[in-house]
Short mmCIF file of C-alpha atoms in Angstrom, two decimals:
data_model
loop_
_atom_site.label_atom_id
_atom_site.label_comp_id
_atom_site.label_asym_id
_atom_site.label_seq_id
_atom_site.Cartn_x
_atom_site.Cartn_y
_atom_site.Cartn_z
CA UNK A 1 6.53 12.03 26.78
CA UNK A 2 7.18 12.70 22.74
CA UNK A 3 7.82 10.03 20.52
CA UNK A 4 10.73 10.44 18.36
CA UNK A 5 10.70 11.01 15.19
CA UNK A 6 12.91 8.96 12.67
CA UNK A 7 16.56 9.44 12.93
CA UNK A 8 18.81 9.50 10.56
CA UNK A 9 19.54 6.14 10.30
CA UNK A 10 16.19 5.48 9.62
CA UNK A 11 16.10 7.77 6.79
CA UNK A 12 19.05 6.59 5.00
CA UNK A 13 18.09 3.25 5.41
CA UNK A 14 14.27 3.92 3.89
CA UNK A 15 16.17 5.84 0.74
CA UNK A 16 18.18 2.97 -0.34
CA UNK A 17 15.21 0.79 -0.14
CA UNK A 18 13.57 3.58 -2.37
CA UNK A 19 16.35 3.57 -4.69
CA UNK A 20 16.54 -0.39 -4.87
CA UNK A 21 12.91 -0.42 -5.75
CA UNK A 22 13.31 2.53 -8.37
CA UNK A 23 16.02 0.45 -10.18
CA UNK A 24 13.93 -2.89 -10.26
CA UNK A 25 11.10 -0.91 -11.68
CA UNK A 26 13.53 0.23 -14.47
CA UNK A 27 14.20 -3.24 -14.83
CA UNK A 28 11.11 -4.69 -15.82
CA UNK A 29 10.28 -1.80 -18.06
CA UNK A 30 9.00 0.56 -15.50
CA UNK A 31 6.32 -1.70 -14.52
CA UNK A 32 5.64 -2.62 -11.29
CA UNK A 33 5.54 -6.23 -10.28
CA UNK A 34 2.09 -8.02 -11.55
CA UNK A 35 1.54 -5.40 -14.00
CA UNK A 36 1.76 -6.26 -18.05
CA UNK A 37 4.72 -4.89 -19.23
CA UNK A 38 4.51 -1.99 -21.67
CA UNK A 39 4.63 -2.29 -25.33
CA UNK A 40 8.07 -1.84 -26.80
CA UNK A 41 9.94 -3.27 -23.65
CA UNK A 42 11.81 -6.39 -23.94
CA UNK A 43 8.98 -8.68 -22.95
CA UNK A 44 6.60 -7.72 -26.25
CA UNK A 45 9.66 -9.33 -28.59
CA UNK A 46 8.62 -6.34 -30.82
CA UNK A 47 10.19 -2.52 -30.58
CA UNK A 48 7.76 0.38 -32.07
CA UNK A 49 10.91 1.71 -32.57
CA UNK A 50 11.70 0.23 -35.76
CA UNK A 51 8.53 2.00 -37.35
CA UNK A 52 9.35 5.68 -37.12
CA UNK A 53 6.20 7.50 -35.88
CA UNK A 54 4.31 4.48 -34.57
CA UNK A 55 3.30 5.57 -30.78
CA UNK A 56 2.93 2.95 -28.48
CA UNK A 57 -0.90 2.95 -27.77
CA UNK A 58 -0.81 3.00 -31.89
CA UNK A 59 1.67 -0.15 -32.32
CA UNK A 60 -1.11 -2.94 -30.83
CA UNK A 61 -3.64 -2.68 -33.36
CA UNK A 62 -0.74 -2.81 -35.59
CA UNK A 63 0.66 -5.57 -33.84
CA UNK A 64 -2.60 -7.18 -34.04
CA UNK A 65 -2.98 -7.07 -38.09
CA UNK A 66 1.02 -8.57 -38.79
CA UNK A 67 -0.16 -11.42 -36.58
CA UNK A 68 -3.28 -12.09 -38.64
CA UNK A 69 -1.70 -11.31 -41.77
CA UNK A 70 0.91 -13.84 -40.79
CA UNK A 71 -1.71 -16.35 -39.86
CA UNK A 72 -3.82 -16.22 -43.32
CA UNK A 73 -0.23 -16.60 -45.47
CA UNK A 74 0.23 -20.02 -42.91
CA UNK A 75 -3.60 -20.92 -44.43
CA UNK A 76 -2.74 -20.53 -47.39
CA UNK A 77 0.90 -22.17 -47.43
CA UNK A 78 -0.88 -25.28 -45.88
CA UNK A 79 -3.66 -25.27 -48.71
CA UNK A 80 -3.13 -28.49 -50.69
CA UNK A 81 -0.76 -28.37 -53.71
CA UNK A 82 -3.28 -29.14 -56.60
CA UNK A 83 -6.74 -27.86 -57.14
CA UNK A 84 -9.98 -29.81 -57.34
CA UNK A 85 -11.71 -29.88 -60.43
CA UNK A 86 -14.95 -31.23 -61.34
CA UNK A 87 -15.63 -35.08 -63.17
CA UNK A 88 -17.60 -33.49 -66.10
CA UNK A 89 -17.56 -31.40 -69.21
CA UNK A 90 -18.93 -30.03 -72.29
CA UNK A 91 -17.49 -27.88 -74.72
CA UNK A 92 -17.47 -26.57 -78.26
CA UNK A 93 -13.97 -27.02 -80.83
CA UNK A 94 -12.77 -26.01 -84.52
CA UNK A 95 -10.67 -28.46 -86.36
CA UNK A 96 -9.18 -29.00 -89.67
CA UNK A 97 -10.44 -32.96 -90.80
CA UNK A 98 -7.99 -34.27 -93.97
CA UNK A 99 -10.95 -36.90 -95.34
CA UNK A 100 -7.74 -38.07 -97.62
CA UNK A 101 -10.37 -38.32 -100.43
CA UNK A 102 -12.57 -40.45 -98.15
CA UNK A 103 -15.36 -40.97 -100.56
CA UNK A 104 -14.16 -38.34 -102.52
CA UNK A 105 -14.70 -35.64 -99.69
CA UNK A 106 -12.20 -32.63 -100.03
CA UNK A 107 -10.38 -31.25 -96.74
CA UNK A 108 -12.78 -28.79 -94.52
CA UNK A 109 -13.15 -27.08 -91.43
CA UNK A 110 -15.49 -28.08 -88.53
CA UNK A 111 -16.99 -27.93 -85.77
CA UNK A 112 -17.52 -29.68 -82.98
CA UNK A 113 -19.41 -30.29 -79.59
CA UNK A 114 -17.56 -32.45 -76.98
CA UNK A 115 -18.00 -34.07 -74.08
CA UNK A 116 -16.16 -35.78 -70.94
CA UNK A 117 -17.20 -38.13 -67.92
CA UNK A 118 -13.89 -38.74 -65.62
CA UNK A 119 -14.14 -41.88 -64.34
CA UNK A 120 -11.49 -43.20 -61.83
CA UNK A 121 -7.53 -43.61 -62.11
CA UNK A 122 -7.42 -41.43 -64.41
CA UNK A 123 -9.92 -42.28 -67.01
CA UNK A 124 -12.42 -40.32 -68.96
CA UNK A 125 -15.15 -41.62 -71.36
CA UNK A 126 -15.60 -38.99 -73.85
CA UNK A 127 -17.20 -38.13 -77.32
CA UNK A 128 -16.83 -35.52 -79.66
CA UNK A 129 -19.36 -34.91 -82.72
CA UNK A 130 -18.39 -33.14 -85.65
CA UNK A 131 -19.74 -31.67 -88.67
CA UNK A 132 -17.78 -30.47 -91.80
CA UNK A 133 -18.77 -29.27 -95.25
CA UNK A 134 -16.45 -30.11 -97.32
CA UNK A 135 -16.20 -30.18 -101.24
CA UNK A 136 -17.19 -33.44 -103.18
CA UNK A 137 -14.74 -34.40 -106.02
CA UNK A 138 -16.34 -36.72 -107.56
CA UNK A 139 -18.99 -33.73 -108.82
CA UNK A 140 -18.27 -31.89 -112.25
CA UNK A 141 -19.22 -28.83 -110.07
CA UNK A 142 -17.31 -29.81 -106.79
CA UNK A 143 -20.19 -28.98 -104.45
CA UNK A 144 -20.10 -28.75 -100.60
CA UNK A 145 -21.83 -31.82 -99.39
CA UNK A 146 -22.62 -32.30 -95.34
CA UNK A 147 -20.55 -34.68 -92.92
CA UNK A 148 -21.30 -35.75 -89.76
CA UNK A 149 -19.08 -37.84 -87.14
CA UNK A 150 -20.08 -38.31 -84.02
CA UNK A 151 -17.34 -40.36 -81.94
CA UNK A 152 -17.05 -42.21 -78.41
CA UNK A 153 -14.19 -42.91 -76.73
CA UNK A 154 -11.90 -43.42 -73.65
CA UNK A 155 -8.46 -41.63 -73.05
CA UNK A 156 -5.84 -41.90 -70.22
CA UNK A 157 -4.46 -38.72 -68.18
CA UNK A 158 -0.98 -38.38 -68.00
CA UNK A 159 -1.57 -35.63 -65.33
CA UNK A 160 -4.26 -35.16 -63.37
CA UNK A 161 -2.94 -31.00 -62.77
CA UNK A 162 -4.13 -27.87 -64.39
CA UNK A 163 -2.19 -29.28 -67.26
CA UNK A 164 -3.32 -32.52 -68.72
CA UNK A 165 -1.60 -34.73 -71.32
CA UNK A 166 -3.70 -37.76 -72.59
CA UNK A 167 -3.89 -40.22 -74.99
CA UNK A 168 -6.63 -42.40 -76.18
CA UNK A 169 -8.74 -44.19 -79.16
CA UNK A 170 -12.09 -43.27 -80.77
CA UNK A 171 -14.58 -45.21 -82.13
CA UNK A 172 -16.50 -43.65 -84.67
CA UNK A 173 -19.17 -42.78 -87.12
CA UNK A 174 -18.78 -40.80 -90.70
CA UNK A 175 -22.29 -40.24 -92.53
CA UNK A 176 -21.88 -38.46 -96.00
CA UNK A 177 -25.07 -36.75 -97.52
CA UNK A 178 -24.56 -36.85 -101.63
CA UNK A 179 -26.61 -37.79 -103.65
CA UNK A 180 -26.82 -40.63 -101.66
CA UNK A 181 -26.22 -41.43 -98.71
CA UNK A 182 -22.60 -43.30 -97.55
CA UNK A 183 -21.48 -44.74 -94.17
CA UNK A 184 -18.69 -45.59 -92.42
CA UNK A 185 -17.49 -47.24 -89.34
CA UNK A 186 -13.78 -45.71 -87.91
CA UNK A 187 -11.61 -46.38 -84.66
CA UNK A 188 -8.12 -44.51 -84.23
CA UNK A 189 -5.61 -43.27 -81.55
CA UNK A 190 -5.41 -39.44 -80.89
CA UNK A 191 -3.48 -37.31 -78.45
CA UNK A 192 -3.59 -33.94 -76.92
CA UNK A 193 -3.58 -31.57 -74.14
CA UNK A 194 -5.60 -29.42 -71.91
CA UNK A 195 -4.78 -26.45 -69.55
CA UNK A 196 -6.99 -25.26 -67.23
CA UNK A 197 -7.40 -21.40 -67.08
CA UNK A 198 -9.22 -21.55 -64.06
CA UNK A 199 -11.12 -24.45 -61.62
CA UNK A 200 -14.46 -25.16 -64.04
CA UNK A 201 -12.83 -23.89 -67.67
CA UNK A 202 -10.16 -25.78 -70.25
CA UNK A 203 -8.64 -25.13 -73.54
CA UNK A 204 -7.00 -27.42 -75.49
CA UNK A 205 -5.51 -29.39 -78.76
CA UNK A 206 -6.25 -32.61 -80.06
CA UNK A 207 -5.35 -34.59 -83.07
CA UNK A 208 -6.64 -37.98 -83.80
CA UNK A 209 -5.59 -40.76 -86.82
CA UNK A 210 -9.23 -42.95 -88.10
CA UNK A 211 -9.17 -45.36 -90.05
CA UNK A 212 -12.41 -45.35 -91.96
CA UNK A 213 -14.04 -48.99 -93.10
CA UNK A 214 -16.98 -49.45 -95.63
CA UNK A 215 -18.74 -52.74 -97.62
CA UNK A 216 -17.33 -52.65 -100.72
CA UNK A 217 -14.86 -50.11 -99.97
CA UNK A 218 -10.75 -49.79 -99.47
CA UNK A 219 -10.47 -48.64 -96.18
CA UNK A 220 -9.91 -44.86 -95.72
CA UNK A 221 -8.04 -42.88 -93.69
CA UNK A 222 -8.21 -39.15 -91.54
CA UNK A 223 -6.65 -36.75 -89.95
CA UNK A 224 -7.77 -34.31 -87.54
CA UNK A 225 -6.53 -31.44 -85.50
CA UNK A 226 -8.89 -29.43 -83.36
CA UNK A 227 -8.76 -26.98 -80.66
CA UNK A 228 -11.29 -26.29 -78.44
CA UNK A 229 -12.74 -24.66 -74.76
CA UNK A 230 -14.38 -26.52 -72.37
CA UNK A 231 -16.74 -25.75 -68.74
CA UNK A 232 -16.47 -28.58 -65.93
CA UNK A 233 -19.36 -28.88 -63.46
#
């Protein structure tokens, strides 16, 4: 005896499964269940068709490089606000010293060689040496006569950022070679500013007020202004 063959019930029946599954497929993207959806569909959250061109085997690697480009700015947003510089320096500044006939010493240029130690809070101990040639007035002939003034001191940051305001007072030294030789003993306030061009270098301005004393002198006063570049390490 034959065994039948499906009807037509059977058939109709085994289409509109066919069709149900055909239009859940749709649904997920045209994946099948338990496979990974395709890129573009509404799972990925991101549609190659907003990049004209971009294929979808061509938008992962794509995909890939936003993500990491997106991690790297979140580095670098969560890098802390104010750079880290280092606790010493040593530099080289020009300046304009006003002896204010200080022995009878003209006004002159110099230079300088300076030096800083941070210490804590906000404190450096520094020192700045200078030497200047200026003209002697007490000579018929006004000759250039040699001045050193070597200087230690402590000043206060305002800022601790890659702009710093300070103020602080100098203790220092003024040797005059003349004919003889003439000494003097100083302390004064100054003021001034650095900016840091980068992590390890500085430039900056400084002016300082001394008030020179001497045995058997009236004591003198100075002014200087200076600007200068400095490396940290």
């Amino acid at each position: 005896m034959r065994r039948r063959g499906p009807d037509a019930g059977d058939e109709g029946q085994g289409g509109d499964q066919g069709q149900r599954s055909n239009k859940s497929a749709d649904t997920h993207g045209g994946a099948s269940v338990g496979e990974r959806p395709r890129p573009g569909n509404a799972r990925s959250g991101l549609n190659p068709g907003c990049f004209p061109g971009v294929t979808p085997v061509e938008w992962r690697p794509m995909r890939t490089l936003l993500c990491t480009l997106g991690f790297t700015l979140a580095l670098l947003s969560a890098s802390p606000a104010h750079a880290q510089f280092a606790n010493r320096s040593l530099g080289l500044s020009l300046g304009y010293m006003d002896f204010n006939r200080t022995n009878g010493l003209d006004d002159a240029f110099f230079v300088g060689v300076d030096a800083s130690l941070y210490i804590e809070n906000g404190f450096e101990v520094v020192s700045l040496s200078k030497i200047a040639f200026p003209r002697d007035t007490t000579d018929r002939n006004e000759k250039r006569v040699v001045g050193l003034a070597p200087s230690i001191g402590i000043r206060y940051l305002l800022m601790e950022e890659s702009i710093r305001p300070y103020v602080g007072s100098d203790l220092s030294y003024l040797v005059v070679f003349k004919n003889s030789v003439s000494n003097f003993v100083g302390i004064g306030p100054n003021v001034g500013i650095d900016f840091f061009v980068s992590d390890s270098v500085s430039v900056g301005a400084r002016a300082q007020y001394n008030f020179y004393i001497a045995l058997n002198e009236k004591t003198q006063r100075t002014l200087t202004l200076s600007a200068g570049a400095a490396a940290y390490f």
